[in-house]
């Protein structure tokens, strides 16, 4: 193991899901170096949930566009030569530059092995340059970093924290909506339209879960005004009217809500990764996304969690992903036109019956049955 650093910076200037799947590394670093101060550098709007993490000293935010001057100030005043160990969790140039500026002794980062000349400077300037693997679960990037630093890495745990105020907020909303203890959460939204499924089919799934399992439906959305309006219209399609929690919870509170639920149903989105971290029975619908990289991480699964097959009904423990077994799936594109502006046809071919079968499989699995290693 390397000498214990006094200060560590972890950089992940990507999307919320990427940041969530960086939390296993935070845990490994804190276990290996309990006295070290750990900071995170993330994009604004993607990592605020880390401010509740007791393992993290502070969260720094990168800025873009008109805030470029503030970005330079962050680099100059707050991270420049401030860390014994600096790590970037992806192969972006921006993350690598932050690490090179911040790291005094050890600088760890990934490079794209398919673009030799573009990554030469990273291989020369990083003390621990790591080839970015193309087809493994994103959470396992944390293990690659741990191996490079020669620190223990037997188990990777995705963890999002909440506190007593978050708990009180969630409990208050549930009580106000008259939601009993036995409820399930359905989140019918994703960041991009190409990941959407039909609201009428979500309504059918919701009603059937109520009738088959006796659970109370709770439908959620982000704070987006468009999503809130769509949610209000979508729940009218249900025979058993759901409680609505429309953008009222931050990510810490959302994780708390999911941890109290008996089931989660959703799409390929960050909320699904939050749900997986709580251990709740989970069903997610995927379209063209590579499940080899983005299958939700199962904290309780034994072994390294190798990439699952990339289509069909996929299960690891209580986590079940439904993805059509078609010749073109997965393509990794933002829909057939690769513009993200319309729902993916492969996702639309998923039936209500297939989703209900996945719910049955999730409940039947328990904590002991493991279908994927």
mmCIF file of C-alpha atoms in Angstrom:
data_model
loop_
_atom_site.group_PDB
_atom_site.id
_atom_site.type_symbol
_atom_site.label_atom_id
_atom_site.label_comp_id
_atom_site.label_asym_id
_atom_site.label_seq_id
_atom_site.Cartn_x
_atom_site.Cartn_y
_atom_site.Cartn_z
ATOM 1 C CA UNK A 1 0.000 0.000 0.000
ATOM 2 C CA UNK A 2 1.164 3.551 -0.696
ATOM 3 C CA UNK A 3 2.121 5.867 2.217
ATOM 4 C CA UNK A 4 -1.004 7.341 3.791
ATOM 5 C CA UNK A 5 -1.953 10.623 2.097
ATOM 6 C CA UNK A 6 -3.201 13.487 4.248
ATOM 7 C CA UNK A 7 -5.487 14.837 1.550
ATOM 8 C CA UNK A 8 -7.290 13.190 -1.372
ATOM 9 C CA UNK A 9 -9.239 14.687 -4.280
ATOM 10 C CA UNK A 10 -11.611 12.511 -6.329
ATOM 11 C CA UNK A 11 -12.755 14.084 -9.604
ATOM 12 C CA UNK A 12 -15.836 13.030 -11.571
ATOM 13 C CA UNK A 13 -17.132 15.858 -13.745
ATOM 14 C CA UNK A 14 -19.846 13.802 -15.425
ATOM 15 C CA UNK A 15 -23.515 12.963 -14.822
ATOM 16 C CA UNK A 16 -25.301 12.012 -11.614
ATOM 17 C CA UNK A 17 -25.157 8.279 -12.287
ATOM 18 C CA UNK A 18 -21.379 8.417 -12.752
ATOM 19 C CA UNK A 19 -20.977 10.273 -9.461
ATOM 20 C CA UNK A 20 -23.229 7.835 -7.587
ATOM 21 C CA UNK A 21 -21.081 4.959 -8.850
ATOM 22 C CA UNK A 22 -17.945 6.701 -7.556
ATOM 23 C CA UNK A 23 -19.080 6.320 -3.929
ATOM 24 C CA UNK A 24 -17.542 2.818 -3.589
ATOM 25 C CA UNK A 25 -14.117 4.401 -4.063
ATOM 26 C CA UNK A 26 -14.831 6.932 -1.322
ATOM 27 C CA UNK A 27 -15.521 4.016 1.010
ATOM 28 C CA UNK A 28 -12.348 2.161 0.035
ATOM 29 C CA UNK A 29 -10.210 5.264 0.474
ATOM 30 C CA UNK A 30 -11.698 6.048 3.873
ATOM 31 C CA UNK A 31 -11.106 2.490 5.072
ATOM 32 C CA UNK A 32 -7.513 2.480 3.815
ATOM 33 C CA UNK A 33 -6.684 6.026 4.965
ATOM 34 C CA UNK A 34 -9.048 6.879 7.839
ATOM 35 C CA UNK A 35 -7.183 10.078 8.770
ATOM 36 C CA UNK A 36 -7.136 11.504 5.236
ATOM 37 C CA UNK A 37 -9.379 14.411 4.239
ATOM 38 C CA UNK A 38 -11.363 13.411 1.131
ATOM 39 C CA UNK A 39 -12.776 16.059 -1.216
ATOM 40 C CA UNK A 40 -14.855 15.564 -4.381
ATOM 41 C CA UNK A 41 -14.823 17.756 -7.495
ATOM 42 C CA UNK A 42 -18.040 17.350 -9.498
ATOM 43 C CA UNK A 43 -20.270 19.318 -11.843
ATOM 44 C CA UNK A 44 -22.915 21.520 -10.263
ATOM 45 C CA UNK A 45 -26.202 19.628 -10.092
ATOM 46 C CA UNK A 46 -24.613 16.164 -9.997
ATOM 47 C CA UNK A 47 -22.965 15.761 -6.616
ATOM 48 C CA UNK A 48 -24.801 17.825 -4.005
ATOM 49 C CA UNK A 49 -25.928 14.588 -2.356
ATOM 50 C CA UNK A 50 -22.282 14.034 -1.332
ATOM 51 C CA UNK A 51 -22.551 16.917 1.123
ATOM 52 C CA UNK A 52 -24.413 14.487 3.431
ATOM 53 C CA UNK A 53 -21.627 11.908 3.208
ATOM 54 C CA UNK A 54 -19.720 11.810 6.530
ATOM 55 C CA UNK A 55 -16.677 10.375 4.747
ATOM 56 C CA UNK A 56 -16.320 13.518 2.609
ATOM 57 C CA UNK A 57 -14.754 16.720 3.938
ATOM 58 C CA UNK A 58 -16.162 18.990 1.229
ATOM 59 C CA UNK A 59 -17.634 18.989 -2.251
ATOM 60 C CA UNK A 60 -16.225 21.353 -4.879
ATOM 61 C CA UNK A 61 -18.136 22.295 -8.020
ATOM 62 C CA UNK A 62 -16.823 22.777 -11.519
ATOM 63 C CA UNK A 63 -18.461 25.425 -13.690
ATOM 64 C CA UNK A 64 -18.803 25.861 -17.449
ATOM 65 C CA UNK A 65 -19.893 28.468 -19.972
ATOM 66 C CA UNK A 66 -20.300 31.959 -18.543
ATOM 67 C CA UNK A 67 -18.855 30.712 -15.248
ATOM 68 C CA UNK A 68 -15.499 29.812 -16.764
ATOM 69 C CA UNK A 69 -13.746 32.483 -14.679
ATOM 70 C CA UNK A 70 -15.141 30.941 -11.508
ATOM 71 C CA UNK A 71 -13.880 27.595 -12.795
ATOM 72 C CA UNK A 72 -10.356 28.981 -13.031
ATOM 73 C CA UNK A 73 -10.671 30.384 -9.538
ATOM 74 C CA UNK A 74 -11.662 26.966 -8.189
ATOM 75 C CA UNK A 75 -8.600 25.410 -9.786
ATOM 76 C CA UNK A 76 -6.237 28.191 -8.690
ATOM 77 C CA UNK A 77 -7.428 28.843 -5.138
ATOM 78 C CA UNK A 78 -9.006 25.602 -3.979
ATOM 79 C CA UNK A 79 -7.275 22.640 -5.595
ATOM 80 C CA UNK A 80 -3.926 23.807 -7.030
ATOM 81 C CA UNK A 81 -1.216 21.619 -5.445
ATOM 82 C CA UNK A 82 -3.466 20.972 -2.449
ATOM 83 C CA UNK A 83 -3.618 17.157 -2.458
ATOM 84 C CA UNK A 84 -1.223 14.305 -1.800
ATOM 85 C CA UNK A 85 -3.410 12.069 -3.965
ATOM 86 C CA UNK A 86 -5.692 13.147 -6.818
ATOM 87 C CA UNK A 87 -7.856 10.744 -8.821
ATOM 88 C CA UNK A 88 -10.091 11.228 -11.853
ATOM 89 C CA UNK A 89 -12.702 8.549 -12.491
ATOM 90 C CA UNK A 90 -13.000 8.828 -16.272
ATOM 91 C CA UNK A 91 -10.878 9.511 -19.328
ATOM 92 C CA UNK A 92 -12.000 13.100 -19.916
ATOM 93 C CA UNK A 93 -9.327 15.725 -20.528
ATOM 94 C CA UNK A 94 -11.017 18.048 -18.065
ATOM 95 C CA UNK A 95 -10.782 15.566 -15.222
ATOM 96 C CA UNK A 96 -7.166 14.745 -16.044
ATOM 97 C CA UNK A 97 -6.220 18.431 -16.054
ATOM 98 C CA UNK A 98 -7.824 18.909 -12.632
ATOM 99 C CA UNK A 99 -5.829 15.971 -11.272
ATOM 100 C CA UNK A 100 -2.565 17.244 -12.758
ATOM 101 C CA UNK A 101 -3.134 20.648 -11.165
ATOM 102 C CA UNK A 102 -4.263 19.264 -7.805
ATOM 103 C CA UNK A 103 -1.956 16.313 -7.138
ATOM 104 C CA UNK A 104 1.336 16.967 -5.377
ATOM 105 C CA UNK A 105 2.578 13.388 -5.171
ATOM 106 C CA UNK A 106 0.245 10.838 -6.758
ATOM 107 C CA UNK A 107 -2.012 11.488 -9.742
ATOM 108 C CA UNK A 108 -4.320 8.703 -10.914
ATOM 109 C CA UNK A 109 -6.471 8.759 -14.040
ATOM 110 C CA UNK A 110 -7.808 6.866 -16.993
ATOM 111 C CA UNK A 111 -6.925 7.199 -20.656
ATOM 112 C CA UNK A 112 -8.766 5.980 -23.738
ATOM 113 C CA UNK A 113 -6.703 3.079 -25.031
ATOM 114 C CA UNK A 114 -8.438 3.277 -28.429
ATOM 115 C CA UNK A 115 -7.067 6.800 -29.090
ATOM 116 C CA UNK A 116 -3.325 6.399 -28.650
ATOM 117 C CA UNK A 117 -2.028 9.869 -29.464
ATOM 118 C CA UNK A 118 -4.824 11.679 -27.667
ATOM 119 C CA UNK A 119 -3.919 9.955 -24.419
ATOM 120 C CA UNK A 120 -0.122 10.169 -24.625
ATOM 121 C CA UNK A 121 0.115 13.205 -22.345
ATOM 122 C CA UNK A 122 -1.950 11.452 -19.673
ATOM 123 C CA UNK A 123 0.275 8.390 -19.724
ATOM 124 C CA UNK A 124 3.327 10.642 -19.390
ATOM 125 C CA UNK A 125 2.079 13.032 -16.702
ATOM 126 C CA UNK A 126 -0.088 10.841 -14.478
ATOM 127 C CA UNK A 127 1.813 8.783 -11.897
ATOM 128 C CA UNK A 128 -0.767 6.016 -12.263
ATOM 129 C CA UNK A 129 -2.197 6.055 -15.824
ATOM 130 C CA UNK A 130 -4.926 3.446 -16.220
ATOM 131 C CA UNK A 131 -6.389 2.098 -19.460
ATOM 132 C CA UNK A 132 -10.145 2.732 -19.421
ATOM 133 C CA UNK A 133 -11.932 -0.631 -19.802
ATOM 134 C CA UNK A 134 -14.695 -0.613 -22.364
ATOM 135 C CA UNK A 135 -17.084 -3.274 -21.157
ATOM 136 C CA UNK A 136 -17.196 -3.646 -17.382
ATOM 137 C CA UNK A 137 -19.636 -2.170 -14.840
ATOM 138 C CA UNK A 138 -18.776 1.473 -14.162
ATOM 139 C CA UNK A 139 -18.647 0.834 -10.402
ATOM 140 C CA UNK A 140 -15.720 -1.534 -11.003
ATOM 141 C CA UNK A 141 -13.589 1.422 -12.082
ATOM 142 C CA UNK A 142 -13.305 1.984 -8.330
ATOM 143 C CA UNK A 143 -11.668 -1.431 -7.978
ATOM 144 C CA UNK A 144 -9.186 -0.645 -10.772
ATOM 145 C CA UNK A 145 -8.115 2.505 -8.939
ATOM 146 C CA UNK A 146 -7.832 0.604 -5.649
ATOM 147 C CA UNK A 147 -5.683 -2.059 -7.305
ATOM 148 C CA UNK A 148 -3.383 0.602 -8.742
ATOM 149 C CA UNK A 149 -2.984 2.130 -5.277
ATOM 150 C CA UNK A 150 -2.589 -1.326 -3.705
ATOM 151 C CA UNK A 151 -5.308 -0.769 -1.148
ATOM 152 C CA UNK A 152 -7.859 -3.425 -0.069
ATOM 153 C CA UNK A 153 -10.849 -3.694 -2.381
ATOM 154 C CA UNK A 154 -12.751 -6.858 -1.519
ATOM 155 C CA UNK A 155 -16.217 -5.263 -1.652
ATOM 156 C CA UNK A 156 -17.568 -2.261 -3.519
ATOM 157 C CA UNK A 157 -20.555 -0.587 -1.889
ATOM 158 C CA UNK A 158 -22.581 2.172 -3.519
ATOM 159 C CA UNK A 159 -23.794 4.390 -0.677
ATOM 160 C CA UNK A 160 -25.839 7.598 -0.532
ATOM 161 C CA UNK A 161 -26.464 9.049 2.921
ATOM 162 C CA UNK A 162 -29.388 10.925 4.414
ATOM 163 C CA UNK A 163 -29.821 12.487 7.840
ATOM 164 C CA UNK A 164 -32.605 12.941 10.388
ATOM 165 C CA UNK A 165 -33.959 16.032 8.658
ATOM 166 C CA UNK A 166 -34.218 14.097 5.380
ATOM 167 C CA UNK A 167 -35.964 11.259 7.206
ATOM 168 C CA UNK A 168 -38.443 13.694 8.757
ATOM 169 C CA UNK A 169 -39.098 15.316 5.386
ATOM 170 C CA UNK A 170 -39.873 11.983 3.730
ATOM 171 C CA UNK A 171 -42.015 10.758 6.611
ATOM 172 C CA UNK A 172 -43.959 14.011 6.630
ATOM 173 C CA UNK A 173 -44.763 13.821 2.912
ATOM 174 C CA UNK A 174 -45.808 10.172 3.138
ATOM 175 C CA UNK A 175 -48.074 10.935 6.102
ATOM 176 C CA UNK A 176 -49.543 13.963 4.348
ATOM 177 C CA UNK A 177 -50.344 11.823 1.297
ATOM 178 C CA UNK A 178 -51.816 9.044 3.455
ATOM 179 C CA UNK A 179 -49.286 6.472 2.250
ATOM 180 C CA UNK A 180 -49.158 3.295 4.396
ATOM 181 C CA UNK A 181 -45.937 1.436 5.217
ATOM 182 C CA UNK A 182 -46.445 -1.030 2.369
ATOM 183 C CA UNK A 183 -45.858 1.045 -0.753
ATOM 184 C CA UNK A 184 -43.877 0.924 -3.984
ATOM 185 C CA UNK A 185 -42.217 3.729 -5.940
ATOM 186 C CA UNK A 186 -42.648 4.166 -9.687
ATOM 187 C CA UNK A 187 -40.426 6.755 -11.376
ATOM 188 C CA UNK A 188 -41.512 6.973 -15.047
ATOM 189 C CA UNK A 189 -38.943 9.557 -16.156
ATOM 190 C CA UNK A 190 -35.367 9.663 -17.412
ATOM 191 C CA UNK A 191 -33.106 12.516 -18.413
ATOM 192 C CA UNK A 192 -33.550 11.812 -22.146
ATOM 193 C CA UNK A 193 -36.689 11.091 -24.128
ATOM 194 C CA UNK A 194 -35.114 8.112 -25.892
ATOM 195 C CA UNK A 195 -35.188 6.290 -22.540
ATOM 196 C CA UNK A 196 -38.940 6.861 -22.001
ATOM 197 C CA UNK A 197 -41.648 4.194 -21.942
ATOM 198 C CA UNK A 198 -45.395 4.867 -22.369
ATOM 199 C CA UNK A 199 -47.298 6.392 -19.433
ATOM 200 C CA UNK A 200 -50.357 4.288 -20.208
ATOM 201 C CA UNK A 201 -48.283 1.135 -19.796
ATOM 202 C CA UNK A 202 -46.743 2.396 -16.587
ATOM 203 C CA UNK A 203 -50.291 2.988 -15.359
ATOM 204 C CA UNK A 204 -51.228 -0.586 -16.242
ATOM 205 C CA UNK A 205 -48.156 -1.921 -14.420
ATOM 206 C CA UNK A 206 -48.937 0.235 -11.398
ATOM 207 C CA UNK A 207 -52.527 -1.033 -11.189
ATOM 208 C CA UNK A 208 -51.485 -4.658 -11.536
ATOM 209 C CA UNK A 209 -48.873 -4.329 -8.763
ATOM 210 C CA UNK A 210 -51.566 -2.880 -6.497
ATOM 211 C CA UNK A 211 -53.906 -5.759 -7.277
ATOM 212 C CA UNK A 212 -51.312 -8.533 -7.142
ATOM 213 C CA UNK A 213 -49.268 -7.441 -4.128
ATOM 214 C CA UNK A 214 -51.490 -5.033 -2.211
ATOM 215 C CA UNK A 215 -48.897 -2.238 -2.277
ATOM 216 C CA UNK A 216 -49.799 1.450 -2.353
ATOM 217 C CA UNK A 217 -48.469 3.258 -5.470
ATOM 218 C CA UNK A 218 -46.226 6.320 -5.145
ATOM 219 C CA UNK A 219 -45.227 8.049 -8.396
ATOM 220 C CA UNK A 220 -42.295 10.479 -8.440
ATOM 221 C CA UNK A 221 -40.633 13.004 -10.730
ATOM 222 C CA UNK A 222 -37.771 15.487 -10.721
ATOM 223 C CA UNK A 223 -38.398 19.205 -10.001
ATOM 224 C CA UNK A 224 -38.708 19.841 -13.771
ATOM 225 C CA UNK A 225 -41.920 21.702 -14.510
ATOM 226 C CA UNK A 226 -42.473 19.569 -17.617
ATOM 227 C CA UNK A 227 -42.113 16.347 -15.626
ATOM 228 C CA UNK A 228 -44.412 17.583 -12.884
ATOM 229 C CA UNK A 229 -47.083 18.460 -15.438
ATOM 230 C CA UNK A 230 -46.690 15.116 -17.218
ATOM 231 C CA UNK A 231 -46.881 13.270 -13.895
ATOM 232 C CA UNK A 232 -50.155 14.965 -12.961
ATOM 233 C CA UNK A 233 -51.639 13.873 -16.303
ATOM 234 C CA UNK A 234 -50.160 10.358 -16.248
ATOM 235 C CA UNK A 235 -51.580 9.344 -12.865
ATOM 236 C CA UNK A 236 -55.085 10.004 -14.229
ATOM 237 C CA UNK A 237 -54.594 6.877 -16.352
ATOM 238 C CA UNK A 238 -54.487 4.693 -13.222
ATOM 239 C CA UNK A 239 -57.498 2.898 -11.763
ATOM 240 C CA UNK A 240 -55.782 2.929 -8.371
ATOM 241 C CA UNK A 241 -54.718 6.537 -7.950
ATOM 242 C CA UNK A 242 -51.087 6.905 -6.830
ATOM 243 C CA UNK A 243 -49.732 9.349 -4.307
ATOM 244 C CA UNK A 244 -47.677 11.972 -6.147
ATOM 245 C CA UNK A 245 -44.273 13.219 -4.992
ATOM 246 C CA UNK A 246 -43.382 15.642 -7.767
ATOM 247 C CA UNK A 247 -39.925 17.100 -7.398
ATOM 248 C CA UNK A 248 -40.229 17.648 -3.654
ATOM 249 C CA UNK A 249 -37.224 15.546 -2.642
ATOM 250 C CA UNK A 250 -33.510 15.996 -3.164
ATOM 251 C CA UNK A 251 -31.395 12.935 -3.967
ATOM 252 C CA UNK A 252 -30.629 12.161 -0.323
ATOM 253 C CA UNK A 253 -34.337 12.297 0.534
ATOM 254 C CA UNK A 254 -35.205 10.301 -2.574
ATOM 255 C CA UNK A 255 -32.796 7.581 -1.455
ATOM 256 C CA UNK A 256 -34.430 7.603 1.982
ATOM 257 C CA UNK A 257 -37.852 7.180 0.336
ATOM 258 C CA UNK A 258 -36.596 4.298 -1.804
ATOM 259 C CA UNK A 259 -35.099 2.621 1.237
ATOM 260 C CA UNK A 260 -38.550 2.546 2.849
ATOM 261 C CA UNK A 261 -40.321 1.143 -0.248
ATOM 262 C CA UNK A 262 -41.137 -2.512 -0.893
ATOM 263 C CA UNK A 263 -40.439 -2.204 -4.641
ATOM 264 C CA UNK A 264 -39.065 0.243 -7.206
ATOM 265 C CA UNK A 265 -39.971 0.367 -10.903
ATOM 266 C CA UNK A 266 -38.225 2.785 -13.256
ATOM 267 C CA UNK A 267 -36.124 3.436 -16.310
ATOM 268 C CA UNK A 268 -32.425 3.744 -17.154
ATOM 269 C CA UNK A 269 -31.776 6.759 -14.939
ATOM 270 C CA UNK A 270 -29.887 7.949 -11.863
ATOM 271 C CA UNK A 271 -32.863 7.238 -9.591
ATOM 272 C CA UNK A 272 -32.534 3.562 -10.504
ATOM 273 C CA UNK A 273 -28.932 3.559 -9.250
ATOM 274 C CA UNK A 274 -30.097 5.226 -6.030
ATOM 275 C CA UNK A 275 -32.722 2.514 -5.617
ATOM 276 C CA UNK A 276 -30.181 -0.243 -6.208
ATOM 277 C CA UNK A 277 -27.971 1.179 -3.459
ATOM 278 C CA UNK A 278 -30.762 0.684 -0.886
ATOM 279 C CA UNK A 279 -31.314 -3.024 -1.640
ATOM 280 C CA UNK A 280 -34.998 -2.550 -2.506
ATOM 281 C CA UNK A 281 -36.454 -5.069 -5.013
ATOM 282 C CA UNK A 282 -35.977 -3.282 -8.315
ATOM 283 C CA UNK A 283 -37.186 -3.511 -11.905
ATOM 284 C CA UNK A 284 -35.663 -1.231 -14.558
ATOM 285 C CA UNK A 285 -36.489 -0.953 -18.263
ATOM 286 C CA UNK A 286 -33.518 -0.450 -20.590
ATOM 287 C CA UNK A 287 -33.449 0.365 -24.298
ATOM 288 C CA UNK A 288 -30.210 0.821 -26.280
ATOM 289 C CA UNK A 289 -27.991 1.223 -23.182
ATOM 290 C CA UNK A 290 -25.077 -1.161 -22.634
ATOM 291 C CA UNK A 291 -26.031 -3.159 -19.549
ATOM 292 C CA UNK A 292 -22.474 -4.469 -19.504
ATOM 293 C CA UNK A 293 -21.552 -1.027 -18.164
ATOM 294 C CA UNK A 294 -24.736 0.343 -16.616
ATOM 295 C CA UNK A 295 -26.491 -2.599 -14.970
ATOM 296 C CA UNK A 296 -27.461 -1.329 -11.478
ATOM 297 C CA UNK A 297 -24.858 -2.272 -8.884
ATOM 298 C CA UNK A 298 -25.967 -4.886 -6.343
ATOM 299 C CA UNK A 299 -24.211 -4.198 -3.033
ATOM 300 C CA UNK A 300 -25.052 -7.638 -1.650
ATOM 301 C CA UNK A 301 -23.930 -9.737 -4.605
ATOM 302 C CA UNK A 302 -20.910 -12.011 -4.086
ATOM 303 C CA UNK A 303 -17.942 -11.957 -6.398
ATOM 304 C CA UNK A 304 -16.761 -9.254 -8.781
ATOM 305 C CA UNK A 305 -20.146 -8.724 -10.507
ATOM 306 C CA UNK A 306 -18.971 -9.436 -14.027
ATOM 307 C CA UNK A 307 -20.902 -7.804 -16.829
ATOM 308 C CA UNK A 308 -24.230 -9.535 -17.473
ATOM 309 C CA UNK A 309 -25.451 -10.449 -20.946
ATOM 310 C CA UNK A 310 -26.587 -7.366 -22.798
ATOM 311 C CA UNK A 311 -30.189 -8.231 -23.636
ATOM 312 C CA UNK A 312 -33.212 -10.113 -22.365
ATOM 313 C CA UNK A 313 -34.432 -10.509 -18.797
ATOM 314 C CA UNK A 314 -31.337 -9.925 -16.652
ATOM 315 C CA UNK A 315 -31.196 -10.483 -12.914
ATOM 316 C CA UNK A 316 -28.712 -10.152 -10.091
ATOM 317 C CA UNK A 317 -30.261 -10.733 -6.689
ATOM 318 C CA UNK A 318 -33.306 -8.516 -6.276
ATOM 319 C CA UNK A 319 -32.329 -6.330 -9.279
ATOM 320 C CA UNK A 320 -34.019 -7.169 -12.566
ATOM 321 C CA UNK A 321 -33.463 -5.332 -15.856
ATOM 322 C CA UNK A 322 -35.802 -5.835 -18.817
ATOM 323 C CA UNK A 323 -34.204 -5.285 -22.227
ATOM 324 C CA UNK A 324 -35.529 -6.658 -25.510
ATOM 325 C CA UNK A 325 -33.603 -9.473 -27.122
ATOM 326 C CA UNK A 326 -33.260 -7.873 -30.562
ATOM 327 C CA UNK A 327 -30.413 -7.993 -33.061
ATOM 328 C CA UNK A 328 -29.816 -4.225 -32.773
ATOM 329 C CA UNK A 329 -29.811 -4.153 -28.960
ATOM 330 C CA UNK A 330 -27.777 -2.693 -27.436
ATOM 331 C CA UNK A 331 -26.518 -0.090 -29.899
ATOM 332 C CA UNK A 332 -25.450 2.463 -27.303
ATOM 333 C CA UNK A 333 -27.013 5.272 -29.318
ATOM 334 C CA UNK A 334 -29.463 7.946 -28.167
ATOM 335 C CA UNK A 335 -32.341 6.275 -30.008
ATOM 336 C CA UNK A 336 -32.448 5.085 -33.597
ATOM 337 C CA UNK A 337 -31.686 8.581 -34.922
ATOM 338 C CA UNK A 338 -29.028 9.111 -32.228
ATOM 339 C CA UNK A 339 -30.540 12.499 -31.378
ATOM 340 C CA UNK A 340 -32.295 11.562 -28.143
ATOM 341 C CA UNK A 341 -35.483 13.296 -29.239
ATOM 342 C CA UNK A 342 -37.846 10.339 -29.558
ATOM 343 C CA UNK A 343 -38.473 7.144 -27.548
ATOM 344 C CA UNK A 344 -36.378 4.176 -28.670
ATOM 345 C CA UNK A 345 -38.450 1.581 -30.578
ATOM 346 C CA UNK A 346 -36.649 -1.268 -28.804
ATOM 347 C CA UNK A 347 -37.801 0.112 -25.453
ATOM 348 C CA UNK A 348 -41.363 0.504 -26.693
ATOM 349 C CA UNK A 349 -41.480 -3.203 -27.535
ATOM 350 C CA UNK A 350 -41.255 -4.112 -23.844
ATOM 351 C CA UNK A 351 -44.700 -5.287 -22.749
ATOM 352 C CA UNK A 352 -46.642 -4.840 -19.544
ATOM 353 C CA UNK A 353 -46.569 -8.607 -19.086
ATOM 354 C CA UNK A 354 -42.760 -8.662 -19.297
ATOM 355 C CA UNK A 355 -42.483 -5.965 -16.651
ATOM 356 C CA UNK A 356 -44.887 -7.826 -14.345
ATOM 357 C CA UNK A 357 -42.854 -11.002 -14.829
ATOM 358 C CA UNK A 358 -39.755 -9.037 -13.821
ATOM 359 C CA UNK A 359 -41.548 -7.784 -10.685
ATOM 360 C CA UNK A 360 -42.438 -11.375 -9.811
ATOM 361 C CA UNK A 361 -38.816 -12.443 -10.353
ATOM 362 C CA UNK A 362 -37.501 -9.597 -8.199
ATOM 363 C CA UNK A 363 -39.776 -10.506 -5.300
ATOM 364 C CA UNK A 364 -39.089 -14.229 -5.708
ATOM 365 C CA UNK A 365 -35.305 -13.844 -5.657
ATOM 366 C CA UNK A 366 -34.965 -12.887 -1.999
ATOM 367 C CA UNK A 367 -31.502 -12.053 -0.706
ATOM 368 C CA UNK A 368 -30.069 -15.542 -1.213
ATOM 369 C CA UNK A 369 -30.880 -16.428 -4.818
ATOM 370 C CA UNK A 370 -28.264 -15.134 -7.240
ATOM 371 C CA UNK A 371 -28.828 -15.525 -10.964
ATOM 372 C CA UNK A 372 -25.807 -13.528 -12.078
ATOM 373 C CA UNK A 373 -22.430 -13.931 -10.321
#
